Amino acid sequence: MTDTEGLRPNERKVALEPAADATLRFIGTIETPWRDRADCPRQGRLDGPECRLVLDPVWHDALTGLEDYEMIEVLYWLDRSRRDLIRQSPKHDGRTFGTFALRSPVRPNPIGTSMVKLLRIENGTLHVRGLDCLDGTPLIDIKPERCAFSPKAAAKPGDSRD
Amino acid sequence: MTDTEGLRPNERKVALEPAADATLRFIGTIETPWRDRADCPRQGRLDGPECRLVLDPVWHDALTGLEDYEMIEVLYWLDRSRRDLIRQSPKHDGRTFGTFALRSPVRPNPIGTSMVKLLRIENGTLHVRGLDCLDGTPLIDIKPERCAFSPKAAAKPGDSRD
């Protein structure tokens, strides 16, 4: 049940000026089996279907060395999400949670993050498992997973000596 | 050693149009002990110094329920980073890695992600350990850590049945 503004019972929104603090550049597109939000799983699974991160050609050379990692972090832009909800009712039952206590795509900056398993890289396309986003979702970043990654630069004060 | 454009040996950059695919809204500011990039640790440690996520008042109510999580994910904007490097030489030794094979702040969309330990929330300020960013870094998102989070909505096809 939603009101005329698309709010569920007890959900709260805020009035905001247009976002204008920084700008993003999409670096590619994510291909998944899911064409509709109702089809997407709530959370990706490492044994889920194979998906593809199709990188724009200008960035292909920036993948050099990524093939050494089995797990990578993917950031993407949830381009169909509203951005003005403070409280949300995920079960439509009137019980609400603060937006930051949820991993809902509805948030002030709708950036999704996933840890995925890297299967292979072919011609600038990464084949992965573990995503849960819609087909066509814009890609914004790829990083080695932090647990697997050892900094390449020399240690600095404050770094672990382990 | 860097050239006049700030490149180290063998680093590669690309010429890019201004980024204009999506816009971000800063939701607060991060307070850390580090005022200079040379002082920041390479990676945050859960036993590192206490830092603060100071949320803009309009978002305070969006924290409701977050206090139930010990580990949270933080996204922030690395506002002093260049965005046009394809290959980087972290050790200044001429050996390069692709930007996406590094967790360097220099990337097409300079968004940092950290998993941090939530100590307490007081008046819209989160006290945490585990960050490694500069004092004054703009905050863009806070989410429960994915491992600790169980979706609040009903399961859908494709979700785990465990």
Short mmCIF file of N, CA and C in Angstrom, two decimals, chain A residues 12 14-27 34 37-43 45 55 58-66 69 73 75 77-78 83-87 90-91 95-104 107-115 139-147 149-162, chain B residues 12 14-27 34 37-43 45 55 58-66 69 73 75 77-78 83-87 90-91 95-104 107-115 139-147 149-162:
data_model
loop_
_atom_site.label_atom_id
_atom_site.label_comp_id
_atom_site.label_asym_id
_atom_site.label_seq_id
_atom_site.Cartn_x
_atom_site.Cartn_y
_atom_site.Cartn_z
N ARG A 12 8.93 8.21 5.86
CA ARG A 12 9.15 9.65 5.94
C ARG A 12 10.12 10.09 4.88
N VAL A 14 12.18 13.68 3.09
CA VAL A 14 12.58 15.06 3.34
C VAL A 14 12.61 15.81 2.02
N ALA A 15 12.40 17.12 2.11
CA ALA A 15 12.50 17.98 0.92
C ALA A 15 13.97 18.37 0.77
N LEU A 16 14.53 18.17 -0.40
CA LEU A 16 15.96 18.40 -0.62
C LEU A 16 16.19 19.23 -1.88
N GLU A 17 17.20 20.04 -1.84
CA GLU A 17 17.67 20.70 -3.07
C GLU A 17 18.30 19.64 -3.97
N PRO A 18 18.44 19.92 -5.26
CA PRO A 18 19.11 18.94 -6.13
C PRO A 18 20.53 18.64 -5.62
N ALA A 19 20.94 17.38 -5.74
CA ALA A 19 22.29 16.99 -5.31
C ALA A 19 23.31 17.62 -6.23
N ALA A 20 24.32 18.25 -5.68
CA ALA A 20 25.29 18.94 -6.54
C ALA A 20 26.67 19.07 -5.91
N ASP A 21 27.03 18.13 -5.02
CA ASP A 21 28.31 18.27 -4.33
C ASP A 21 29.47 17.64 -5.09
N ALA A 22 29.19 16.62 -5.91
CA ALA A 22 30.25 15.97 -6.69
C ALA A 22 29.56 15.24 -7.84
N THR A 23 30.35 14.91 -8.86
CA THR A 23 29.77 14.26 -10.04
C THR A 23 30.46 12.92 -10.31
N LEU A 24 29.67 11.98 -10.80
CA LEU A 24 30.18 10.65 -11.12
C LEU A 24 30.30 10.47 -12.62
N ARG A 25 31.22 9.58 -13.00
CA ARG A 25 31.40 9.19 -14.38
C ARG A 25 31.13 7.68 -14.45
N PHE A 26 30.14 7.27 -15.23
CA PHE A 26 29.90 5.84 -15.36
C PHE A 26 31.05 5.24 -16.17
N ILE A 27 31.56 4.09 -15.73
CA ILE A 27 32.72 3.48 -16.40
C ILE A 27 32.33 2.24 -17.19
N TRP A 34 18.39 -10.06 -14.42
CA TRP A 34 17.18 -9.51 -13.83
C TRP A 34 16.75 -8.22 -14.51
N ARG A 37 12.76 -5.05 -10.91
CA ARG A 37 13.16 -5.07 -9.50
C ARG A 37 12.58 -6.24 -8.73
N ALA A 38 11.38 -6.66 -9.09
CA ALA A 38 10.73 -7.77 -8.38
C ALA A 38 11.48 -9.08 -8.60
N ASP A 39 12.28 -9.16 -9.65
CA ASP A 39 13.02 -10.40 -9.94
C ASP A 39 14.37 -10.47 -9.23
N CYS A 40 14.92 -9.31 -8.86
CA CYS A 40 16.26 -9.28 -8.26
C CYS A 40 16.26 -10.00 -6.92
N PRO A 41 17.28 -10.79 -6.63
CA PRO A 41 17.40 -11.32 -5.26
C PRO A 41 17.69 -10.17 -4.29
N ARG A 42 17.35 -10.35 -3.02
CA ARG A 42 17.62 -9.30 -2.03
C ARG A 42 19.12 -9.14 -1.81
N GLN A 43 19.84 -10.23 -1.87
CA GLN A 43 21.30 -10.17 -1.71
C GLN A 43 21.93 -11.15 -2.68
N ARG A 45 24.52 -13.87 -4.24
CA ARG A 45 25.11 -15.10 -3.69
C ARG A 45 26.29 -15.49 -4.56
N LEU A 55 33.14 -3.06 -19.25
CA LEU A 55 33.85 -1.81 -19.01
C LEU A 55 33.99 -1.03 -20.32
N VAL A 58 37.99 2.79 -22.81
CA VAL A 58 39.02 3.69 -22.29
C VAL A 58 39.62 3.16 -20.98
N TRP A 59 38.88 2.32 -20.26
CA TRP A 59 39.34 1.82 -18.96
C TRP A 59 39.94 0.41 -19.01
N HIS A 60 39.98 -0.21 -20.19
CA HIS A 60 40.43 -1.62 -20.24
C HIS A 60 41.81 -1.81 -19.62
N ASP A 61 42.74 -0.91 -19.93
CA ASP A 61 44.11 -1.09 -19.44
C ASP A 61 44.19 -0.93 -17.91
N ALA A 62 43.19 -0.29 -17.32
CA ALA A 62 43.16 -0.09 -15.86
C ALA A 62 42.83 -1.39 -15.11
N LEU A 63 42.54 -2.47 -15.86
CA LEU A 63 42.27 -3.77 -15.22
C LEU A 63 43.55 -4.57 -14.97
N THR A 64 44.68 -4.09 -15.49
CA THR A 64 45.93 -4.86 -15.41
C THR A 64 46.28 -5.23 -13.97
N GLY A 65 46.37 -6.49 -13.69
CA GLY A 65 46.72 -6.96 -12.35
C GLY A 65 45.51 -7.42 -11.55
N LEU A 66 44.31 -7.04 -11.99
CA LEU A 66 43.11 -7.42 -11.23
C LEU A 66 42.85 -8.92 -11.30
N TYR A 69 43.14 -11.44 -8.33
CA TYR A 69 42.23 -11.47 -7.18
C TYR A 69 41.02 -12.36 -7.48
N GLU A 73 35.54 -6.01 -5.19
CA GLU A 73 34.44 -5.15 -4.73
C GLU A 73 33.93 -4.36 -5.94
N LEU A 75 31.20 -1.31 -7.23
CA LEU A 75 30.31 -0.20 -6.88
C LEU A 75 29.48 0.17 -8.10
N TRP A 77 25.65 2.33 -9.59
CA TRP A 77 24.69 3.41 -9.35
C TRP A 77 23.28 2.88 -9.54
N LEU A 78 22.50 2.93 -8.47
CA LEU A 78 21.14 2.38 -8.50
C LEU A 78 20.22 3.44 -9.06
N ARG A 83 15.65 9.23 -3.65
CA ARG A 83 16.78 9.57 -2.78
C ARG A 83 16.38 10.37 -1.55
N ASP A 84 15.08 10.49 -1.31
CA ASP A 84 14.63 11.43 -0.27
C ASP A 84 13.98 10.76 0.94
N LEU A 85 14.12 9.43 1.10
CA LEU A 85 13.48 8.79 2.25
C LEU A 85 14.43 8.70 3.44
N ILE A 86 13.87 9.06 4.62
CA ILE A 86 14.60 9.01 5.89
C ILE A 86 14.27 7.72 6.61
N ARG A 87 12.98 7.34 6.54
CA ARG A 87 12.52 6.08 7.15
C ARG A 87 11.79 5.27 6.10
N PRO A 90 10.23 -1.72 4.89
CA PRO A 90 10.54 -2.76 3.89
C PRO A 90 9.46 -3.82 3.77
N LYS A 91 8.73 -4.08 4.86
CA LYS A 91 7.70 -5.12 4.81
C LYS A 91 6.31 -4.54 4.54
N ARG A 95 5.92 -0.72 10.06
CA ARG A 95 7.08 -0.67 10.94
C ARG A 95 8.24 -0.11 10.11
N THR A 96 8.90 0.93 10.62
CA THR A 96 9.93 1.59 9.81
C THR A 96 11.33 1.42 10.39
N PHE A 97 12.31 1.57 9.53
CA PHE A 97 13.73 1.59 9.90
C PHE A 97 14.34 2.83 9.26
N GLY A 98 15.36 3.35 9.91
CA GLY A 98 16.09 4.45 9.30
C GLY A 98 16.79 3.97 8.04
N THR A 99 16.88 4.85 7.05
CA THR A 99 17.50 4.50 5.76
C THR A 99 18.90 3.92 5.94
N PHE A 100 19.68 4.48 6.90
CA PHE A 100 21.07 4.00 7.06
C PHE A 100 21.16 2.68 7.81
N ALA A 101 20.02 2.21 8.36
CA ALA A 101 20.00 0.89 9.00
C ALA A 101 19.55 -0.18 8.02
N LEU A 102 19.41 0.18 6.76
CA LEU A 102 18.99 -0.75 5.71
C LEU A 102 20.03 -0.76 4.60
N ARG A 103 20.04 -1.84 3.80
CA ARG A 103 20.84 -1.86 2.58
C ARG A 103 19.93 -1.66 1.35
N SER A 104 18.80 -1.05 1.56
CA SER A 104 17.86 -0.71 0.49
C SER A 104 18.53 0.14 -0.59
N ARG A 107 18.29 5.57 -0.97
CA ARG A 107 19.18 6.26 -0.04
C ARG A 107 19.66 7.55 -0.68
N PRO A 108 20.19 8.48 0.12
CA PRO A 108 20.52 9.81 -0.45
C PRO A 108 21.50 9.71 -1.62
N ASN A 109 22.45 8.78 -1.54
CA ASN A 109 23.34 8.52 -2.67
C ASN A 109 23.20 7.04 -3.00
N PRO A 110 22.41 6.72 -4.03
CA PRO A 110 22.07 5.30 -4.28
C PRO A 110 23.21 4.53 -4.93
N ILE A 111 24.24 4.26 -4.11
CA ILE A 111 25.39 3.49 -4.56
C ILE A 111 25.29 2.10 -3.95
N GLY A 112 25.30 1.09 -4.78
CA GLY A 112 25.33 -0.29 -4.31
C GLY A 112 26.76 -0.78 -4.24
N THR A 113 27.06 -1.61 -3.23
CA THR A 113 28.39 -2.23 -3.14
C THR A 113 28.19 -3.73 -3.00
N SER A 114 28.97 -4.50 -3.74
CA SER A 114 28.92 -5.96 -3.63
C SER A 114 30.32 -6.53 -3.64
N MET A 115 30.52 -7.61 -2.88
CA MET A 115 31.74 -8.41 -3.00
C MET A 115 31.39 -9.56 -3.92
N LEU A 139 27.96 1.04 -13.93
CA LEU A 139 29.11 0.65 -13.10
C LEU A 139 29.90 1.90 -12.73
N ILE A 140 30.33 2.01 -11.46
CA ILE A 140 31.14 3.19 -11.10
C ILE A 140 32.53 2.86 -10.55
N ASP A 141 32.75 1.67 -10.02
CA ASP A 141 34.12 1.36 -9.56
C ASP A 141 34.29 -0.14 -9.38
N ILE A 142 35.56 -0.56 -9.44
CA ILE A 142 35.99 -1.94 -9.20
C ILE A 142 37.27 -1.84 -8.38
N LYS A 143 37.35 -2.62 -7.29
CA LYS A 143 38.55 -2.62 -6.44
C LYS A 143 38.85 -4.05 -6.01
N PRO A 144 40.12 -4.37 -5.71
CA PRO A 144 40.37 -5.65 -5.06
C PRO A 144 39.65 -5.66 -3.71
N GLU A 145 39.15 -6.80 -3.29
CA GLU A 145 38.51 -6.89 -1.98
C GLU A 145 39.52 -6.53 -0.91
N ARG A 146 39.10 -5.77 0.11
CA ARG A 146 40.08 -5.25 1.07
C ARG A 146 40.78 -6.34 1.85
N CYS A 147 40.11 -7.47 2.13
CA CYS A 147 40.78 -8.52 2.92
C CYS A 147 41.91 -9.16 2.13
N PHE A 149 43.61 -7.75 -0.29
CA PHE A 149 44.54 -6.78 -0.85
C PHE A 149 45.62 -6.39 0.14
N SER A 150 46.88 -6.45 -0.30
CA SER A 150 47.98 -5.91 0.48
C SER A 150 48.45 -4.63 -0.21
N PRO A 151 48.55 -3.53 0.51
CA PRO A 151 48.98 -2.29 -0.14
C PRO A 151 50.31 -2.48 -0.87
N LYS A 152 50.40 -1.91 -2.07
CA LYS A 152 51.61 -2.05 -2.88
C LYS A 152 52.69 -1.07 -2.46
N ALA A 153 52.29 0.03 -1.83
CA ALA A 153 53.28 1.04 -1.44
C ALA A 153 53.91 0.66 -0.11
N ALA A 154 54.99 1.34 0.22
CA ALA A 154 55.68 1.10 1.47
C ALA A 154 54.77 1.41 2.65
N ALA A 155 55.00 0.71 3.77
CA ALA A 155 54.20 0.93 4.98
C ALA A 155 54.45 2.33 5.51
N LYS A 156 53.43 2.86 6.19
CA LYS A 156 53.54 4.20 6.79
C LYS A 156 53.19 4.09 8.27
N PRO A 157 53.48 5.14 9.05
CA PRO A 157 53.08 5.11 10.46
C PRO A 157 51.58 4.86 10.56
N GLY A 158 51.17 3.99 11.44
CA GLY A 158 49.75 3.67 11.58
C GLY A 158 49.37 2.40 10.87
N ASP A 159 50.18 1.95 9.92
CA ASP A 159 49.88 0.67 9.26
C ASP A 159 50.20 -0.48 10.22
N SER A 160 49.53 -1.58 9.97
CA SER A 160 49.82 -2.79 10.73
C SER A 160 51.22 -3.30 10.38
N ARG A 161 51.94 -3.78 11.35
CA ARG A 161 53.25 -4.38 11.06
C ARG A 161 53.16 -5.89 10.93
N ASP A 162 51.97 -6.44 11.00
CA ASP A 162 51.83 -7.91 10.95
C ASP A 162 52.30 -8.44 9.61
N ARG B 12 50.13 6.14 -16.48
CA ARG B 12 49.40 6.55 -17.69
C ARG B 12 48.11 7.23 -17.30
N VAL B 14 44.46 9.32 -18.97
CA VAL B 14 43.62 9.48 -20.14
C VAL B 14 43.00 10.86 -20.12
N ALA B 15 42.69 11.37 -21.31
CA ALA B 15 41.99 12.65 -21.42
C ALA B 15 40.49 12.36 -21.34
N LEU B 16 39.81 13.05 -20.47
CA LEU B 16 38.39 12.76 -20.22
C LEU B 16 37.57 14.04 -20.25
N GLU B 17 36.34 13.92 -20.70
CA GLU B 17 35.39 15.02 -20.55
C GLU B 17 35.03 15.14 -19.06
N PRO B 18 34.50 16.29 -18.62
CA PRO B 18 34.07 16.37 -17.22
C PRO B 18 33.05 15.28 -16.89
N ALA B 19 33.13 14.75 -15.68
CA ALA B 19 32.19 13.72 -15.24
C ALA B 19 30.81 14.33 -15.07
N ALA B 20 29.80 13.72 -15.64
CA ALA B 20 28.47 14.34 -15.57
C ALA B 20 27.34 13.32 -15.67
N ASP B 21 27.59 12.08 -15.23
CA ASP B 21 26.55 11.05 -15.38
C ASP B 21 25.58 11.00 -14.21
N ALA B 22 26.04 11.40 -13.02
CA ALA B 22 25.17 11.41 -11.84
C ALA B 22 25.78 12.36 -10.82
N THR B 23 24.98 12.79 -9.86
CA THR B 23 25.46 13.76 -8.87
C THR B 23 25.31 13.20 -7.46
N LEU B 24 26.26 13.57 -6.62
CA LEU B 24 26.24 13.13 -5.23
C LEU B 24 25.85 14.28 -4.31
N ARG B 25 25.29 13.89 -3.17
CA ARG B 25 24.96 14.85 -2.11
C ARG B 25 25.77 14.44 -0.88
N PHE B 26 26.63 15.30 -0.38
CA PHE B 26 27.36 14.96 0.84
C PHE B 26 26.37 14.98 2.00
N ILE B 27 26.47 13.97 2.87
CA ILE B 27 25.50 13.85 3.98
C ILE B 27 26.14 14.19 5.33
N TRP B 34 43.99 12.55 11.01
CA TRP B 34 44.99 12.72 9.97
C TRP B 34 44.71 13.96 9.11
N ARG B 37 47.91 13.69 3.77
CA ARG B 37 47.89 12.34 3.20
C ARG B 37 49.04 11.48 3.66
N ALA B 38 50.19 12.09 3.91
CA ALA B 38 51.36 11.31 4.34
C ALA B 38 51.15 10.69 5.72
N ASP B 39 50.20 11.25 6.49
CA ASP B 39 49.96 10.73 7.84
C ASP B 39 48.94 9.60 7.87
N CYS B 40 48.09 9.51 6.85
CA CYS B 40 47.01 8.50 6.85
C CYS B 40 47.60 7.10 6.78
N PRO B 41 47.07 6.16 7.55
CA PRO B 41 47.49 4.77 7.36
C PRO B 41 47.02 4.28 5.98
N ARG B 42 47.70 3.27 5.45
CA ARG B 42 47.28 2.73 4.14
C ARG B 42 45.92 2.04 4.24
N GLN B 43 45.69 1.38 5.35
CA GLN B 43 44.40 0.71 5.57
C GLN B 43 43.98 0.91 7.01
N ARG B 45 42.39 0.17 10.68
CA ARG B 45 42.47 -0.98 11.58
C ARG B 45 41.37 -0.87 12.62
N LEU B 55 26.99 13.57 10.96
CA LEU B 55 25.93 13.59 9.96
C LEU B 55 25.19 14.92 9.97
N VAL B 58 19.56 16.93 8.94
CA VAL B 58 18.42 16.43 8.17
C VAL B 58 18.41 14.90 8.11
N TRP B 59 19.54 14.26 8.30
CA TRP B 59 19.63 12.80 8.19
C TRP B 59 19.64 12.07 9.53
N HIS B 60 19.57 12.80 10.65
CA HIS B 60 19.70 12.13 11.96
C HIS B 60 18.69 11.00 12.14
N ASP B 61 17.44 11.25 11.75
CA ASP B 61 16.40 10.24 11.98
C ASP B 61 16.64 8.98 11.12
N ALA B 62 17.43 9.12 10.06
CA ALA B 62 17.71 7.98 9.18
C ALA B 62 18.68 6.99 9.82
N LEU B 63 19.18 7.31 11.03
CA LEU B 63 20.08 6.39 11.74
C LEU B 63 19.31 5.37 12.58
N THR B 64 17.98 5.56 12.71
CA THR B 64 17.19 4.72 13.61
C THR B 64 17.36 3.23 13.28
N GLY B 65 17.83 2.48 14.23
CA GLY B 65 18.02 1.04 14.05
C GLY B 65 19.46 0.66 13.77
N LEU B 66 20.28 1.64 13.39
CA LEU B 66 21.67 1.32 13.05
C LEU B 66 22.47 0.90 14.29
N TYR B 69 23.90 -2.67 14.99
CA TYR B 69 24.99 -3.29 14.24
C TYR B 69 26.34 -2.90 14.85
N GLU B 73 29.30 -0.28 7.11
CA GLU B 73 30.05 0.09 5.92
C GLU B 73 29.91 1.60 5.72
N LEU B 75 30.86 4.91 3.15
CA LEU B 75 31.32 5.38 1.84
C LEU B 75 31.62 6.87 1.94
N TRP B 77 33.87 10.43 -0.04
CA TRP B 77 34.35 11.01 -1.29
C TRP B 77 35.78 11.51 -1.10
N LEU B 78 36.70 10.93 -1.84
CA LEU B 78 38.12 11.27 -1.70
C LEU B 78 38.40 12.51 -2.53
N ARG B 83 41.50 11.94 -11.10
CA ARG B 83 40.56 10.90 -11.54
C ARG B 83 40.91 10.33 -12.90
N ASP B 84 42.08 10.67 -13.43
CA ASP B 84 42.35 10.33 -14.83
C ASP B 84 43.47 9.31 -15.02
N LEU B 85 43.90 8.63 -13.95
CA LEU B 85 44.99 7.66 -14.12
C LEU B 85 44.47 6.25 -14.41
N ILE B 86 45.08 5.63 -15.42
CA ILE B 86 44.76 4.26 -15.83
C ILE B 86 45.72 3.28 -15.17
N ARG B 87 46.99 3.69 -15.13
CA ARG B 87 48.03 2.88 -14.48
C ARG B 87 48.76 3.73 -13.46
N PRO B 90 52.57 2.69 -7.38
CA PRO B 90 52.47 3.01 -5.94
C PRO B 90 53.83 3.13 -5.25
N LYS B 91 54.82 2.37 -5.74
CA LYS B 91 56.12 2.42 -5.07
C LYS B 91 57.08 3.39 -5.76
N ARG B 95 57.25 0.38 -11.77
CA ARG B 95 56.39 -0.80 -11.96
C ARG B 95 54.95 -0.34 -11.76
N THR B 96 54.07 -0.61 -12.72
CA THR B 96 52.72 -0.06 -12.63
C THR B 96 51.67 -1.15 -12.45
N PHE B 97 50.54 -0.75 -11.93
CA PHE B 97 49.35 -1.60 -11.78
C PHE B 97 48.17 -0.84 -12.36
N GLY B 98 47.20 -1.57 -12.88
CA GLY B 98 45.98 -0.92 -13.33
C GLY B 98 45.25 -0.31 -12.14
N THR B 99 44.61 0.81 -12.37
CA THR B 99 43.90 1.51 -11.30
C THR B 99 42.91 0.60 -10.57
N PHE B 100 42.22 -0.28 -11.33
CA PHE B 100 41.21 -1.13 -10.68
C PHE B 100 41.81 -2.31 -9.93
N ALA B 101 43.13 -2.51 -10.07
CA ALA B 101 43.81 -3.54 -9.29
C ALA B 101 44.40 -2.96 -8.00
N LEU B 102 44.10 -1.70 -7.73
CA LEU B 102 44.58 -1.01 -6.52
C LEU B 102 43.40 -0.48 -5.72
N ARG B 103 43.63 -0.24 -4.44
CA ARG B 103 42.64 0.47 -3.63
C ARG B 103 43.09 1.93 -3.40
N SER B 104 43.92 2.42 -4.29
CA SER B 104 44.37 3.82 -4.27
C SER B 104 43.19 4.78 -4.29
N ARG B 107 41.19 7.28 -8.72
CA ARG B 107 40.35 6.40 -9.53
C ARG B 107 39.27 7.25 -10.20
N PRO B 108 38.63 6.73 -11.25
CA PRO B 108 37.70 7.58 -12.00
C PRO B 108 36.58 8.15 -11.12
N ASN B 109 36.12 7.37 -10.17
CA ASN B 109 35.16 7.87 -9.18
C ASN B 109 35.77 7.64 -7.80
N PRO B 110 36.37 8.67 -7.22
CA PRO B 110 37.16 8.47 -6.00
C PRO B 110 36.29 8.28 -4.76
N ILE B 111 35.67 7.10 -4.69
CA ILE B 111 34.82 6.75 -3.55
C ILE B 111 35.58 5.73 -2.71
N GLY B 112 35.77 6.05 -1.44
CA GLY B 112 36.39 5.11 -0.50
C GLY B 112 35.31 4.31 0.20
N THR B 113 35.61 3.05 0.49
CA THR B 113 34.69 2.22 1.28
C THR B 113 35.48 1.61 2.42
N SER B 114 34.90 1.62 3.60
CA SER B 114 35.55 0.98 4.76
C SER B 114 34.51 0.24 5.58
N MET B 115 34.94 -0.87 6.16
CA MET B 115 34.14 -1.54 7.17
C MET B 115 34.68 -1.09 8.52
N LEU B 139 31.28 12.69 3.69
CA LEU B 139 30.59 11.40 3.90
C LEU B 139 29.49 11.26 2.85
N ILE B 140 29.36 10.07 2.25
CA ILE B 140 28.27 9.90 1.27
C ILE B 140 27.29 8.77 1.59
N ASP B 141 27.68 7.78 2.40
CA ASP B 141 26.69 6.76 2.74
C ASP B 141 27.16 5.96 3.96
N ILE B 142 26.17 5.37 4.64
CA ILE B 142 26.38 4.48 5.78
C ILE B 142 25.40 3.32 5.59
N LYS B 143 25.88 2.09 5.73
CA LYS B 143 25.01 0.91 5.60
C LYS B 143 25.42 -0.12 6.65
N PRO B 144 24.47 -0.98 7.07
CA PRO B 144 24.90 -2.12 7.89
C PRO B 144 25.85 -2.97 7.06
N GLU B 145 26.83 -3.57 7.70
CA GLU B 145 27.74 -4.46 7.00
C GLU B 145 26.94 -5.63 6.40
N ARG B 146 27.29 -6.02 5.18
CA ARG B 146 26.44 -6.99 4.49
C ARG B 146 26.39 -8.33 5.18
N CYS B 147 27.48 -8.75 5.82
CA CYS B 147 27.48 -10.08 6.47
C CYS B 147 26.53 -10.10 7.66
N PHE B 149 23.91 -8.17 8.07
CA PHE B 149 22.57 -7.68 7.75
C PHE B 149 21.68 -8.79 7.20
N SER B 150 20.49 -8.93 7.76
CA SER B 150 19.47 -9.81 7.18
C SER B 150 18.42 -8.92 6.56
N PRO B 151 18.07 -9.14 5.30
CA PRO B 151 17.06 -8.29 4.67
C PRO B 151 15.79 -8.26 5.51
N LYS B 152 15.19 -7.06 5.63
CA LYS B 152 13.98 -6.91 6.44
C LYS B 152 12.73 -7.31 5.65
N ALA B 153 12.82 -7.27 4.33
CA ALA B 153 11.65 -7.59 3.53
C ALA B 153 11.54 -9.09 3.33
N ALA B 154 10.38 -9.54 2.86
CA ALA B 154 10.15 -10.96 2.63
C ALA B 154 11.12 -11.47 1.56
N ALA B 155 11.45 -12.76 1.67
CA ALA B 155 12.36 -13.37 0.69
C ALA B 155 11.72 -13.38 -0.68
N LYS B 156 12.57 -13.37 -1.70
CA LYS B 156 12.10 -13.40 -3.09
C LYS B 156 12.82 -14.54 -3.80
N PRO B 157 12.34 -14.90 -5.00
CA PRO B 157 13.04 -15.94 -5.75
C PRO B 157 14.50 -15.52 -5.94
N GLY B 158 15.41 -16.43 -5.76
CA GLY B 158 16.82 -16.11 -5.91
C GLY B 158 17.51 -15.85 -4.58
N ASP B 159 16.73 -15.57 -3.53
CA ASP B 159 17.35 -15.40 -2.21
C ASP B 159 17.75 -16.76 -1.65
N SER B 160 18.72 -16.71 -0.76
CA SER B 160 19.12 -17.92 -0.07
C SER B 160 17.98 -18.39 0.83
N ARG B 161 17.77 -19.69 0.93
CA ARG B 161 16.76 -20.25 1.86
C ARG B 161 17.39 -20.69 3.17
N ASP B 162 18.67 -20.45 3.35
CA ASP B 162 19.32 -20.93 4.57
C ASP B 162 18.72 -20.24 5.79
#
